[in-house]
Amino acid sequence: MNSYKFPDDFMWGVATSSYQIEGATTEAGRKPSVWDTFSANPGKVLHDDTGAVACDHYHRYETDIKLMAQLGVKHYRFSIAWPRIIPEGRGKVNEAGIDFYRRLVDCLHQHNITPHATLFHWDSPQALEDLYGSWRSREMAKDFADYVSTLVSMLGDRITNWMTINEIPCFTHLAYAVNSDPLHAPGTRVETQKEVWQTSHNALLAHGLATQAIRAASPSNCFISLVDNISVTVPISETPENIKAAQQAFHLCEQNGGIIFPALTGAYSPALLESLGNAAPDIQSGDLEIIHQPIDSIGLNIYSGTYVQARDNAIHPYRDRQPGYEFLSFPVGYPKMYMPWLNIIPESIYWGIRHIGETVGRKDLPLFISESGCAAQDQVNHQDKVIDTDRIMYLRQYFKAAHRAISEGYPLKGYFVWSFMDNFEWSYGYDHRFGLVYIDYQTQQRLPKASFDWYRQCISQNRVV
Ligand code: IFM
C-alpha cells in the first residue's frame, strides 16, 4: 500500500500576497500601487472590485495567524508591499510600514510559524510608473534593489527566508501589450514585442540585484529564492518520444526560455532567442551574471499545464519548422476548476519539478511548490459550512504528484497551498475564491472550509489523506 507519506522535514505551508489580502491601502503612510490605480478604473476588474479593503488583514492579522496555527502549518509565505515601505518607490522610508511587518512577523514567530517573505508580488509604486514607466526602465531594477536593501537591513533580524519576485511573466508579458491596452493587469501599450521582452529582462535584473542586496544587508545567514510560474509541458503519455517532446517544448512554452533559463543557467534558451530574432531583448554586458546570482532554492507556482506529444512535421507556433513535437489543445469538456485557465493536470506538479532538474539542468537546486491551489464556486450551506469537496479532490491529486517527485529523488522541500484565505483575485475581483478559509466580505467573518480540515489532517499525519 502506498501511504503517500512525506519526509519528516517537509515544509507544509500556505501563501498569500499583500495587495490581495491587506486592504488599508491609504493607511499609515502607504501610497498607491499600480493595482490601486488600475482597479479604480471602471471596467478593469470584474464588478469593479478593488483591494481597498480586501480581507482587512492589515487589521486582522492576529486572527488570521491564529487560524494558521489551528491549521497546523509551520510555514507562511506572504508578500511585502513596496508602497508601504517606500511610498514613492524611491527615497524616503516609511517607518510605519516597516512596523506593520514587524508586528506581523513577531506574531508568526509567537505561533511557531516561519515567515517566508516575497519582496514583490505585483504591487509596485504608482509613483515609479508615473516617473519612468515601471518595468520598461532599467531604473526599476535599481530602485527595487534599494528598497530590498532597506527592508532587509530592518527586518533581517526576524526574517531569513526571502523570495525576491513573484511570477515575472504576469506583471511584464501580461501587462505590456503590443498596440493594444493590457486587459488583465496594469501596464502600458507598447509598439513591439521586443519592448515586452525588455520588461521581463528588467525584472530579471531586479531579481539579480535584489539577491545581491539581500546577501549584503542580511545580518545572518539567509535563504533566497526566485518564484516563477513556469509553463509546464506534460507528455501525453510517458513514452521516451513524448518525454523528449515535452522537454523540447518546454523551452518555447510561453516565457520559459527567457525567464527560468536565464535565472537558473545564466543564458536565455538558444531555441527561444532563435525564434524571437529581432524581438529578443537588449542584453548589456554583465547582465546575465547579475541575473544568474546563486540562489538557495527555486519556488514554483504550478496550477496547470499543457499537454505535448511527439510528432514529426509539427508546425511551431512562432514560425514554420519541424521541431518534433506539438502542443495539444484541450478538448471541449476537459475538467477544469473555476477559472478559464485552470485545467486540472495533477501531473504538472511532477513534470514541473522534473523539468527544472532535467530540462533546465538544475538537479542540484532544492525546490518547493510556492503556490498551488484552485478557485471554486464555494457556497456557505444552511449549516454554515463550506463543503468544498472539489478543492479537496484537486489538492489530493496534486499532492500525490508531489509525492511521486520526491519518491523519484527530486529535491522538493515544501508545498505552499494557494491560498490561505479567499482574496482579491486580480482582474477577477472577489468572485473567484481560492482560499482554504472562506471570507464573508460583508462582515469580514472567517470560516474554515472542509478543505481546511482536510489539509490539517494531511499536515498532522504528514501524508496525503
Ligand atoms: O492569485 C494568484 C497569485 O497572486 C499569483 N499566482 C496565481 C494566483 C491564482 O491566480
Tab-separated table of C-alpha atoms and ligand atoms in Angstrom:
chain	number	residue	atom	x	y	z
A	1	MET	CA	0.000	0.000	0.000
A	2	ASN	CA	1.308	3.476	-0.842
A	3	SER	CA	0.562	5.696	2.151
A	4	TYR	CA	1.877	8.842	0.407
A	5	LYS	CA	3.994	9.702	3.419
A	6	PHE	CA	6.238	12.797	3.081
A	7	PRO	CA	9.742	13.289	4.524
A	8	ASP	CA	9.795	14.309	8.198
A	9	ASP	CA	11.208	17.762	7.449
A	10	PHE	CA	8.763	18.512	4.610
A	11	MET	CA	7.522	22.119	4.811
A	12	TRP	CA	3.736	22.361	4.606
A	13	GLY	CA	2.617	25.939	4.211
A	14	VAL	CA	0.083	28.421	2.905
A	15	ALA	CA	0.575	31.515	0.768
A	16	THR	CA	-0.989	34.949	0.240
A	17	SER	CA	0.109	38.323	-1.130
A	18	SER	CA	-0.120	41.862	0.186
A	19	TYR	CA	-2.478	43.579	-2.263
A	20	GLN	CA	-4.775	40.569	-2.351
A	21	ILE	CA	-5.467	40.473	1.402
A	22	GLU	CA	-4.247	43.544	3.306
A	23	GLY	CA	-6.650	46.361	2.470
A	24	ALA	CA	-5.842	49.574	4.390
A	25	THR	CA	-4.426	50.988	1.190
A	26	THR	CA	-4.371	54.582	2.398
A	27	GLU	CA	-3.304	53.956	5.986
A	28	ALA	CA	-0.057	54.616	7.832
A	29	GLY	CA	1.732	56.354	5.002
A	30	ARG	CA	1.104	53.821	2.225
A	31	LYS	CA	0.785	55.446	-1.195
A	32	PRO	CA	-0.921	53.966	-4.272
A	33	SER	CA	0.399	50.983	-6.141
A	34	VAL	CA	-0.297	50.389	-9.819
A	35	TRP	CA	-3.043	47.980	-8.768
A	36	ASP	CA	-4.863	50.707	-6.797
A	37	THR	CA	-4.886	52.839	-9.921
A	38	PHE	CA	-5.857	50.021	-12.272
A	39	SER	CA	-8.692	48.677	-10.137
A	40	ALA	CA	-10.087	52.184	-9.548
A	41	ASN	CA	-10.528	52.472	-13.299
A	42	PRO	CA	-14.116	51.304	-14.075
A	43	GLY	CA	-14.374	48.167	-16.187
A	44	LYS	CA	-10.877	46.884	-15.498
A	45	VAL	CA	-11.759	44.461	-12.685
A	46	LEU	CA	-14.825	42.212	-12.517
A	47	HIS	CA	-17.631	44.055	-10.675
A	48	ASP	CA	-15.198	46.977	-10.308
A	49	ASP	CA	-13.796	45.361	-7.159
A	50	THR	CA	-10.644	46.864	-5.659
A	51	GLY	CA	-8.152	45.864	-2.980
A	52	ALA	CA	-9.041	48.861	-0.801
A	53	VAL	CA	-10.431	46.638	1.971
A	54	ALA	CA	-9.822	43.087	0.695
A	55	CYS	CA	-9.677	40.740	3.741
A	56	ASP	CA	-8.758	43.624	6.029
A	57	HIS	CA	-5.767	41.517	7.011
A	58	TYR	CA	-3.861	44.685	7.905
A	59	HIS	CA	-6.114	44.990	10.963
A	60	ARG	CA	-6.980	41.311	11.440
A	61	TYR	CA	-3.602	39.629	11.009
A	62	GLU	CA	-3.641	38.262	14.573
A	63	THR	CA	-6.932	36.435	13.971
A	64	ASP	CA	-5.594	35.102	10.694
A	65	ILE	CA	-2.361	33.861	12.208
A	66	LYS	CA	-4.276	32.099	14.984
A	67	LEU	CA	-6.228	30.289	12.274
A	68	MET	CA	-2.960	29.311	10.571
A	69	ALA	CA	-1.790	27.850	13.858
A	70	GLN	CA	-5.032	25.846	14.070
A	71	LEU	CA	-4.398	24.565	10.570
A	72	GLY	CA	-1.018	23.345	11.770
A	73	VAL	CA	1.153	24.989	9.106
A	74	LYS	CA	4.672	25.812	10.181
A	75	HIS	CA	5.409	27.975	7.117
A	76	TYR	CA	3.668	31.061	5.797
A	77	ARG	CA	4.500	32.803	2.550
A	78	PHE	CA	3.271	36.400	2.351
A	79	SER	CA	4.441	39.451	0.455
A	80	ILE	CA	5.583	42.888	1.476
A	81	ALA	CA	4.037	45.927	-0.183
A	82	TRP	CA	6.770	48.157	-1.593
A	83	PRO	CA	4.463	51.244	-1.377
A	84	ARG	CA	4.122	50.721	2.373
A	85	ILE	CA	7.895	50.714	2.849
A	86	ILE	CA	8.973	53.369	0.352
A	87	PRO	CA	5.702	55.016	-0.695
A	88	GLU	CA	7.170	56.947	-3.622
A	89	GLY	CA	9.121	53.913	-4.806
A	90	ARG	CA	12.481	55.589	-4.127
A	91	GLY	CA	13.677	57.911	-1.390
A	92	LYS	CA	12.006	58.356	1.964
A	93	VAL	CA	11.381	55.255	4.094
A	94	ASN	CA	8.033	54.913	5.877
A	95	GLU	CA	8.698	53.595	9.401
A	96	ALA	CA	5.008	52.840	9.951
A	97	GLY	CA	5.093	50.431	7.020
A	98	ILE	CA	8.099	48.580	8.434
A	99	ASP	CA	6.362	48.425	11.818
A	100	PHE	CA	3.349	46.658	10.366
A	101	TYR	CA	5.513	43.830	9.018
A	102	ARG	CA	7.479	43.690	12.297
A	103	ARG	CA	4.218	43.095	14.166
A	104	LEU	CA	3.079	40.521	11.635
A	105	VAL	CA	6.346	38.588	11.744
A	106	ASP	CA	6.554	38.722	15.538
A	107	CYS	CA	3.065	37.280	15.719
A	108	LEU	CA	4.064	34.468	13.334
A	109	HIS	CA	7.079	33.635	15.492
A	110	GLN	CA	4.878	33.598	18.604
A	111	HIS	CA	2.850	30.861	16.886
A	112	ASN	CA	5.947	28.956	15.728
A	113	ILE	CA	5.276	29.737	12.100
A	114	THR	CA	8.292	30.530	9.930
A	115	PRO	CA	7.873	33.628	7.733
A	116	HIS	CA	8.777	33.409	4.036
A	117	ALA	CA	8.626	36.946	2.676
A	118	THR	CA	8.145	37.722	-1.006
A	119	LEU	CA	9.582	41.136	-1.775
A	120	PHE	CA	7.478	41.863	-4.822
A	121	HIS	CA	4.102	40.424	-5.720
A	122	TRP	CA	2.989	42.940	-8.384
A	123	ASP	CA	2.006	45.977	-6.250
A	124	SER	CA	4.682	48.360	-7.473
A	125	PRO	CA	4.560	52.042	-6.523
A	126	GLN	CA	2.423	54.146	-8.860
A	127	ALA	CA	4.975	56.949	-8.490
A	128	LEU	CA	7.528	54.911	-10.461
A	129	GLU	CA	5.003	54.196	-13.188
A	130	ASP	CA	4.487	57.968	-13.468
A	131	LEU	CA	8.206	58.692	-13.316
A	132	TYR	CA	9.593	56.262	-15.881
A	133	GLY	CA	7.002	53.607	-16.828
A	134	SER	CA	7.897	50.963	-14.229
A	135	TRP	CA	9.364	47.801	-15.785
A	136	ARG	CA	10.019	49.500	-19.112
A	137	SER	CA	13.050	51.083	-17.481
A	138	ARG	CA	16.213	49.562	-16.030
A	139	GLU	CA	15.844	52.167	-13.274
A	140	MET	CA	13.130	49.947	-11.812
A	141	ALA	CA	15.656	47.197	-11.076
A	142	LYS	CA	17.888	49.655	-9.195
A	143	ASP	CA	15.029	51.150	-7.204
A	144	PHE	CA	13.818	47.662	-6.336
A	145	ALA	CA	17.263	46.672	-5.073
A	146	ASP	CA	17.417	49.821	-2.903
A	147	TYR	CA	14.005	49.056	-1.403
A	148	VAL	CA	15.101	45.470	-0.740
A	149	SER	CA	18.321	46.579	0.876
A	150	THR	CA	16.465	48.939	3.211
A	151	LEU	CA	13.887	46.353	4.121
A	152	VAL	CA	16.319	43.512	4.767
A	153	SER	CA	18.510	45.685	6.929
A	154	MET	CA	15.458	46.490	9.061
A	155	LEU	CA	13.659	43.114	9.098
A	156	GLY	CA	16.575	40.729	8.575
A	157	ASP	CA	16.747	40.100	12.322
A	158	ARG	CA	13.312	38.449	12.078
A	159	ILE	CA	13.141	37.005	8.567
A	160	THR	CA	15.687	34.695	6.952
A	161	ASN	CA	13.639	33.229	4.072
A	162	TRP	CA	13.378	35.730	1.234
A	163	MET	CA	11.708	35.365	-2.150
A	164	THR	CA	12.669	38.140	-4.497
A	165	ILE	CA	9.927	38.343	-7.106
A	166	ASN	CA	6.691	36.520	-7.842
A	167	GLU	CA	5.818	35.357	-11.360
A	168	ILE	CA	7.713	37.672	-13.707
A	169	PRO	CA	5.544	36.826	-16.779
A	170	CYS	CA	2.388	38.138	-15.109
A	171	PHE	CA	3.440	41.725	-14.496
A	172	THR	CA	5.518	42.005	-17.686
A	173	HIS	CA	4.175	39.931	-20.565
A	174	LEU	CA	0.582	40.286	-19.372
A	175	ALA	CA	0.953	43.956	-18.599
A	176	TYR	CA	2.666	45.350	-21.678
A	177	ALA	CA	0.765	44.644	-24.855
A	178	VAL	CA	1.738	45.398	-28.446
A	179	ASN	CA	-0.579	48.035	-29.950
A	180	SER	CA	-3.393	47.318	-27.502
A	181	ASP	CA	-4.241	48.150	-23.924
A	182	PRO	CA	-3.360	45.365	-21.481
A	183	LEU	CA	-6.588	43.750	-20.318
A	184	HIS	CA	-5.749	41.917	-17.148
A	185	ALA	CA	-3.045	43.918	-15.421
A	186	PRO	CA	-1.763	47.472	-15.055
A	187	GLY	CA	0.815	48.350	-17.648
A	188	THR	CA	1.046	50.069	-20.968
A	189	ARG	CA	0.592	49.721	-24.660
A	190	VAL	CA	3.924	49.265	-26.441
A	191	GLU	CA	4.868	49.089	-30.086
A	192	THR	CA	6.991	45.970	-30.353
A	193	GLN	CA	7.387	42.524	-28.891
A	194	LYS	CA	10.996	43.455	-28.139
A	195	GLU	CA	9.781	46.079	-25.667
A	196	VAL	CA	7.720	43.442	-23.910
A	197	TRP	CA	10.739	41.135	-23.585
A	198	GLN	CA	12.719	44.114	-22.292
A	199	THR	CA	10.306	44.432	-19.369
A	200	SER	CA	10.894	40.825	-18.275
A	201	HIS	CA	14.634	41.290	-18.778
A	202	ASN	CA	14.499	44.312	-16.456
A	203	ALA	CA	12.571	42.244	-13.912
A	204	LEU	CA	15.252	39.544	-14.070
A	205	LEU	CA	17.853	42.229	-13.416
A	206	ALA	CA	15.780	43.330	-10.425
A	207	HIS	CA	15.834	39.762	-9.105
A	208	GLY	CA	19.625	39.558	-9.503
A	209	LEU	CA	20.341	42.943	-7.925
A	210	ALA	CA	17.918	42.176	-5.099
A	211	THR	CA	19.647	38.866	-4.424
A	212	GLN	CA	22.954	40.696	-4.075
A	213	ALA	CA	21.286	43.311	-1.866
A	214	ILE	CA	19.799	40.688	0.455
A	215	ARG	CA	23.137	38.927	0.906
A	216	ALA	CA	24.808	42.246	1.674
A	217	ALA	CA	22.142	43.509	4.092
A	218	SER	CA	21.114	40.367	5.945
A	219	PRO	CA	22.569	40.255	9.454
A	220	SER	CA	22.586	36.445	9.393
A	221	ASN	CA	22.688	33.515	7.039
A	222	CYS	CA	19.590	33.623	4.849
A	223	PHE	CA	17.831	31.648	2.126
A	224	ILE	CA	16.930	33.299	-1.145
A	225	SER	CA	14.607	32.080	-3.878
A	226	LEU	CA	13.021	33.302	-7.039
A	227	VAL	CA	9.374	32.359	-7.544
A	228	ASP	CA	8.399	31.519	-11.113
A	229	ASN	CA	5.209	30.267	-12.690
A	230	ILE	CA	6.912	28.096	-15.290
A	231	SER	CA	4.625	26.863	-18.033
A	232	VAL	CA	4.709	23.126	-17.596
A	233	THR	CA	4.759	20.861	-20.635
A	234	VAL	CA	3.342	17.439	-19.817
A	235	PRO	CA	3.871	14.421	-22.082
A	236	ILE	CA	0.526	12.972	-23.154
A	237	SER	CA	1.915	9.574	-22.204
A	238	GLU	CA	5.308	8.798	-20.708
A	239	THR	CA	6.980	7.188	-23.706
A	240	PRO	CA	10.608	8.208	-24.399
A	241	GLU	CA	9.451	10.086	-27.523
A	242	ASN	CA	6.753	12.064	-25.730
A	243	ILE	CA	9.053	12.849	-22.803
A	244	LYS	CA	11.653	14.179	-25.232
A	245	ALA	CA	8.921	16.189	-26.944
A	246	ALA	CA	7.821	17.739	-23.624
A	247	GLN	CA	11.434	18.639	-22.839
A	248	GLN	CA	11.990	20.311	-26.199
A	249	ALA	CA	8.657	22.101	-25.992
A	250	PHE	CA	9.438	23.399	-22.501
A	251	HIS	CA	11.938	25.913	-23.947
A	252	LEU	CA	9.341	27.607	-26.114
A	253	CYS	CA	6.271	27.230	-23.953
A	254	GLU	CA	5.182	30.774	-23.016
A	255	GLN	CA	8.125	32.673	-21.432
A	256	ASN	CA	10.134	29.733	-20.007
A	257	GLY	CA	13.093	30.183	-22.349
A	258	GLY	CA	13.514	33.835	-21.385
A	259	ILE	CA	12.881	33.647	-17.645
A	260	ILE	CA	13.610	30.362	-15.881
A	261	PHE	CA	16.559	29.586	-18.198
A	262	PRO	CA	18.484	32.847	-17.691
A	263	ALA	CA	17.660	32.899	-13.976
A	264	LEU	CA	18.918	29.362	-13.353
A	265	THR	CA	21.575	28.915	-16.038
A	266	GLY	CA	22.833	32.408	-16.929
A	267	ALA	CA	21.684	32.158	-20.563
A	268	TYR	CA	18.444	32.627	-22.467
A	269	SER	CA	17.375	29.399	-24.153
A	270	PRO	CA	19.037	29.361	-27.609
A	271	ALA	CA	15.797	27.961	-29.052
A	272	LEU	CA	13.910	30.995	-27.747
A	273	LEU	CA	16.486	33.516	-28.988
A	274	GLU	CA	16.376	31.920	-32.417
A	275	SER	CA	12.625	32.082	-32.557
A	276	LEU	CA	12.491	35.678	-31.265
A	277	GLY	CA	15.014	37.081	-33.745
A	278	ASN	CA	14.756	40.888	-33.580
A	279	ALA	CA	12.197	40.663	-30.794
A	280	ALA	CA	14.838	39.472	-28.324
A	281	PRO	CA	15.621	41.982	-25.559
A	282	ASP	CA	18.834	44.003	-25.499
A	283	ILE	CA	21.188	42.295	-23.086
A	284	GLN	CA	24.000	44.517	-21.839
A	285	SER	CA	27.385	43.162	-20.924
A	286	GLY	CA	27.304	41.836	-17.354
A	287	ASP	CA	23.501	41.459	-17.254
A	288	LEU	CA	23.481	37.679	-17.346
A	289	GLU	CA	25.946	37.434	-14.462
A	290	ILE	CA	23.697	39.705	-12.382
A	291	ILE	CA	20.604	37.718	-13.299
A	292	HIS	CA	22.251	34.380	-12.585
A	293	GLN	CA	23.090	35.020	-8.947
A	294	PRO	CA	23.497	31.922	-6.814
A	295	ILE	CA	20.186	31.293	-5.088
A	296	ASP	CA	19.289	28.703	-2.475
A	297	SER	CA	16.129	27.299	-3.998
A	298	ILE	CA	13.522	27.893	-6.661
A	299	GLY	CA	9.848	28.353	-5.885
A	300	LEU	CA	7.448	27.014	-8.496
A	301	ASN	CA	3.856	28.203	-8.782
A	302	ILE	CA	2.068	25.380	-10.586
A	303	TYR	CA	-1.652	25.161	-11.194
A	304	SER	CA	-1.981	23.581	-14.615
A	305	GLY	CA	-0.018	22.696	-17.734
A	306	THR	CA	-0.020	21.974	-21.444
A	307	TYR	CA	-0.038	18.512	-22.954
A	308	VAL	CA	2.561	17.788	-25.593
A	309	GLN	CA	3.158	14.855	-27.878
A	310	ALA	CA	5.944	13.835	-30.214
A	311	ARG	CA	5.183	14.497	-33.805
A	312	ASP	CA	7.255	14.778	-36.942
A	313	ASN	CA	6.449	17.723	-39.185
A	314	ALA	CA	4.735	19.724	-36.460
A	315	ILE	CA	4.480	23.409	-37.205
A	316	HIS	CA	5.890	25.540	-34.427
A	317	PRO	CA	3.712	28.444	-33.266
A	318	TYR	CA	6.493	31.046	-33.680
A	319	ARG	CA	7.452	30.138	-37.223
A	320	ASP	CA	7.394	27.286	-39.706
A	321	ARG	CA	9.662	24.474	-38.715
A	322	GLN	CA	9.626	20.839	-37.748
A	323	PRO	CA	10.699	20.568	-34.172
A	324	GLY	CA	9.342	17.078	-33.499
A	325	TYR	CA	6.587	17.960	-31.071
A	326	GLU	CA	3.229	19.605	-30.886
A	327	PHE	CA	1.264	21.387	-28.197
A	328	LEU	CA	-2.163	19.825	-27.780
A	329	SER	CA	-5.265	21.903	-27.333
A	330	PHE	CA	-7.793	20.889	-24.684
A	331	PRO	CA	-10.908	19.060	-25.771
A	332	VAL	CA	-14.223	20.762	-25.092
A	333	GLY	CA	-15.322	19.475	-21.713
A	334	TYR	CA	-11.813	18.911	-20.306
A	335	PRO	CA	-12.218	19.090	-16.485
A	336	LYS	CA	-11.304	22.440	-15.036
A	337	MET	CA	-11.744	24.393	-11.814
A	338	TYR	CA	-13.453	27.785	-11.591
A	339	MET	CA	-11.050	29.738	-13.794
A	340	PRO	CA	-10.868	29.769	-17.576
A	341	TRP	CA	-7.212	28.657	-17.475
A	342	LEU	CA	-7.377	26.176	-14.616
A	343	ASN	CA	-7.424	22.821	-16.390
A	344	ILE	CA	-6.876	20.042	-13.872
A	345	ILE	CA	-3.500	18.438	-14.590
A	346	PRO	CA	-2.104	16.964	-11.355
A	347	GLU	CA	0.985	15.603	-13.132
A	348	SER	CA	2.004	19.195	-13.967
A	349	ILE	CA	3.493	19.276	-10.449
A	350	TYR	CA	5.683	16.265	-11.159
A	351	TRP	CA	6.722	17.436	-14.617
A	352	GLY	CA	7.403	20.991	-13.497
A	353	ILE	CA	9.798	19.689	-10.884
A	354	ARG	CA	11.381	17.208	-13.271
A	355	HIS	CA	11.903	19.879	-15.958
A	356	ILE	CA	13.927	22.007	-13.537
A	357	GLY	CA	16.229	19.026	-12.985
A	358	GLU	CA	16.429	17.522	-16.448
A	359	THR	CA	15.422	20.181	-18.951
A	360	VAL	CA	16.908	23.257	-17.286
A	361	GLY	CA	19.731	21.120	-15.880
A	362	ARG	CA	19.488	22.225	-12.228
A	363	LYS	CA	19.173	18.850	-10.481
A	364	ASP	CA	21.235	20.335	-7.665
A	365	LEU	CA	18.747	23.079	-6.770
A	366	PRO	CA	16.294	22.487	-3.904
A	367	LEU	CA	12.787	23.463	-4.842
A	368	PHE	CA	9.391	23.911	-3.378
A	369	ILE	CA	5.897	24.489	-4.670
A	370	SER	CA	5.458	28.112	-3.671
A	371	GLU	CA	1.828	28.194	-4.858
A	372	SER	CA	-0.695	25.648	-5.979
A	373	GLY	CA	-4.417	25.522	-5.412
A	374	CYS	CA	-7.658	26.242	-7.160
A	375	ALA	CA	-10.667	28.508	-7.404
A	376	ALA	CA	-14.087	27.021	-6.739
A	377	GLN	CA	-17.650	28.333	-6.552
A	378	ASP	CA	-17.772	27.955	-2.792
A	379	GLN	CA	-21.063	28.492	-1.004
A	380	VAL	CA	-21.974	28.593	2.643
A	381	ASN	CA	-24.648	25.933	3.272
A	382	HIS	CA	-27.572	26.065	5.710
A	383	GLN	CA	-25.339	24.636	8.447
A	384	ASP	CA	-22.872	27.484	7.996
A	385	LYS	CA	-20.268	25.260	6.348
A	386	VAL	CA	-18.429	25.355	3.054
A	387	ILE	CA	-18.075	21.772	1.819
A	388	ASP	CA	-15.529	22.223	-0.974
A	389	THR	CA	-15.030	18.604	-1.984
A	390	ASP	CA	-13.923	19.834	-5.419
A	391	ARG	CA	-10.944	21.628	-3.873
A	392	ILE	CA	-10.083	18.554	-1.794
A	393	MET	CA	-10.223	16.390	-4.910
A	394	TYR	CA	-7.909	18.814	-6.712
A	395	LEU	CA	-5.359	19.150	-3.906
A	396	ARG	CA	-5.315	15.428	-3.159
A	397	GLN	CA	-4.253	14.632	-6.735
A	398	TYR	CA	-1.676	17.417	-6.823
A	399	PHE	CA	-0.125	16.313	-3.507
A	400	LYS	CA	0.182	12.770	-4.865
A	401	ALA	CA	2.072	14.116	-7.875
A	402	ALA	CA	4.411	15.980	-5.493
A	403	HIS	CA	4.918	12.747	-3.595
A	404	ARG	CA	5.878	10.993	-6.806
A	405	ALA	CA	8.576	13.608	-7.481
A	406	ILE	CA	10.040	13.095	-4.014
A	407	SER	CA	9.919	9.319	-4.288
A	408	GLU	CA	11.927	9.571	-7.517
A	409	GLY	CA	14.591	11.620	-5.758
A	410	TYR	CA	13.782	15.178	-6.865
A	411	PRO	CA	14.683	17.701	-4.136
A	412	LEU	CA	11.188	19.009	-3.357
A	413	LYS	CA	11.286	20.553	0.125
A	414	GLY	CA	7.865	22.061	0.673
A	415	TYR	CA	4.412	22.929	-0.579
A	416	PHE	CA	2.555	26.213	-0.012
A	417	VAL	CA	-1.150	25.968	-0.788
A	418	TRP	CA	-2.622	28.981	-2.545
A	419	SER	CA	-4.337	30.410	-0.764
A	420	PHE	CA	-4.746	30.563	2.969
A	421	MET	CA	-7.939	32.565	2.533
A	422	ASP	CA	-10.195	33.868	-0.221
A	423	ASN	CA	-8.853	37.140	-1.559
A	424	PHE	CA	-8.747	39.726	-4.347
A	425	GLU	CA	-8.078	37.613	-7.425
A	426	TRP	CA	-6.723	40.474	-9.564
A	427	SER	CA	-8.922	41.205	-12.591
A	428	TYR	CA	-11.418	38.568	-11.379
A	429	GLY	CA	-12.018	40.547	-8.185
A	430	TYR	CA	-13.654	38.663	-5.313
A	431	ASP	CA	-15.717	36.338	-7.449
A	432	HIS	CA	-13.182	33.515	-7.757
A	433	ARG	CA	-12.359	32.051	-4.359
A	434	PHE	CA	-9.033	30.273	-3.869
A	435	GLY	CA	-8.964	30.034	-0.057
A	436	LEU	CA	-8.932	27.262	2.499
A	437	VAL	CA	-10.745	29.842	4.622
A	438	TYR	CA	-13.950	31.458	3.339
A	439	ILE	CA	-14.202	35.224	3.709
A	440	ASP	CA	-17.577	36.890	4.072
A	441	TYR	CA	-16.642	40.256	2.599
A	442	GLN	CA	-19.681	41.993	4.147
A	443	THR	CA	-18.849	41.042	7.722
A	444	GLN	CA	-15.177	40.031	7.358
A	445	GLN	CA	-16.056	36.796	9.124
A	446	ARG	CA	-13.580	33.943	8.557
A	447	LEU	CA	-14.996	30.459	8.010
A	448	PRO	CA	-12.622	27.500	7.543
A	449	LYS	CA	-13.797	25.309	4.674
A	450	ALA	CA	-13.851	21.489	4.542
A	451	SER	CA	-10.532	21.678	2.656
A	452	PHE	CA	-9.031	23.427	5.701
A	453	ASP	CA	-9.871	20.357	7.844
A	454	TRP	CA	-8.648	18.002	5.166
A	455	TYR	CA	-5.308	19.869	4.845
A	456	ARG	CA	-4.987	19.949	8.650
A	457	GLN	CA	-5.159	16.153	8.662
A	458	CYS	CA	-2.570	15.881	5.867
A	459	ILE	CA	-0.216	18.116	7.828
A	460	SER	CA	-0.687	16.350	11.151
A	461	GLN	CA	-0.194	12.915	9.583
A	462	ASN	CA	2.409	14.191	7.112
A	463	ARG	CA	0.799	12.320	4.237
A	464	VAL	CA	-1.984	12.615	1.699
A	465	VAL	CA	-5.239	11.622	3.397
B	1	IFM	O1	-3.856	34.825	-7.094
B	1	IFM	C1	-2.807	34.481	-7.919
B	1	IFM	C2	-1.482	34.870	-7.295
B	1	IFM	O2	-1.410	36.209	-6.972
B	1	IFM	C3	-0.355	34.558	-8.243
B	1	IFM	N1	-0.416	33.207	-8.705
B	1	IFM	C4	-1.674	32.701	-9.201
B	1	IFM	C5	-2.784	33.002	-8.199
B	1	IFM	C6	-4.136	32.468	-8.730
B	1	IFM	O3	-4.458	33.072	-9.923
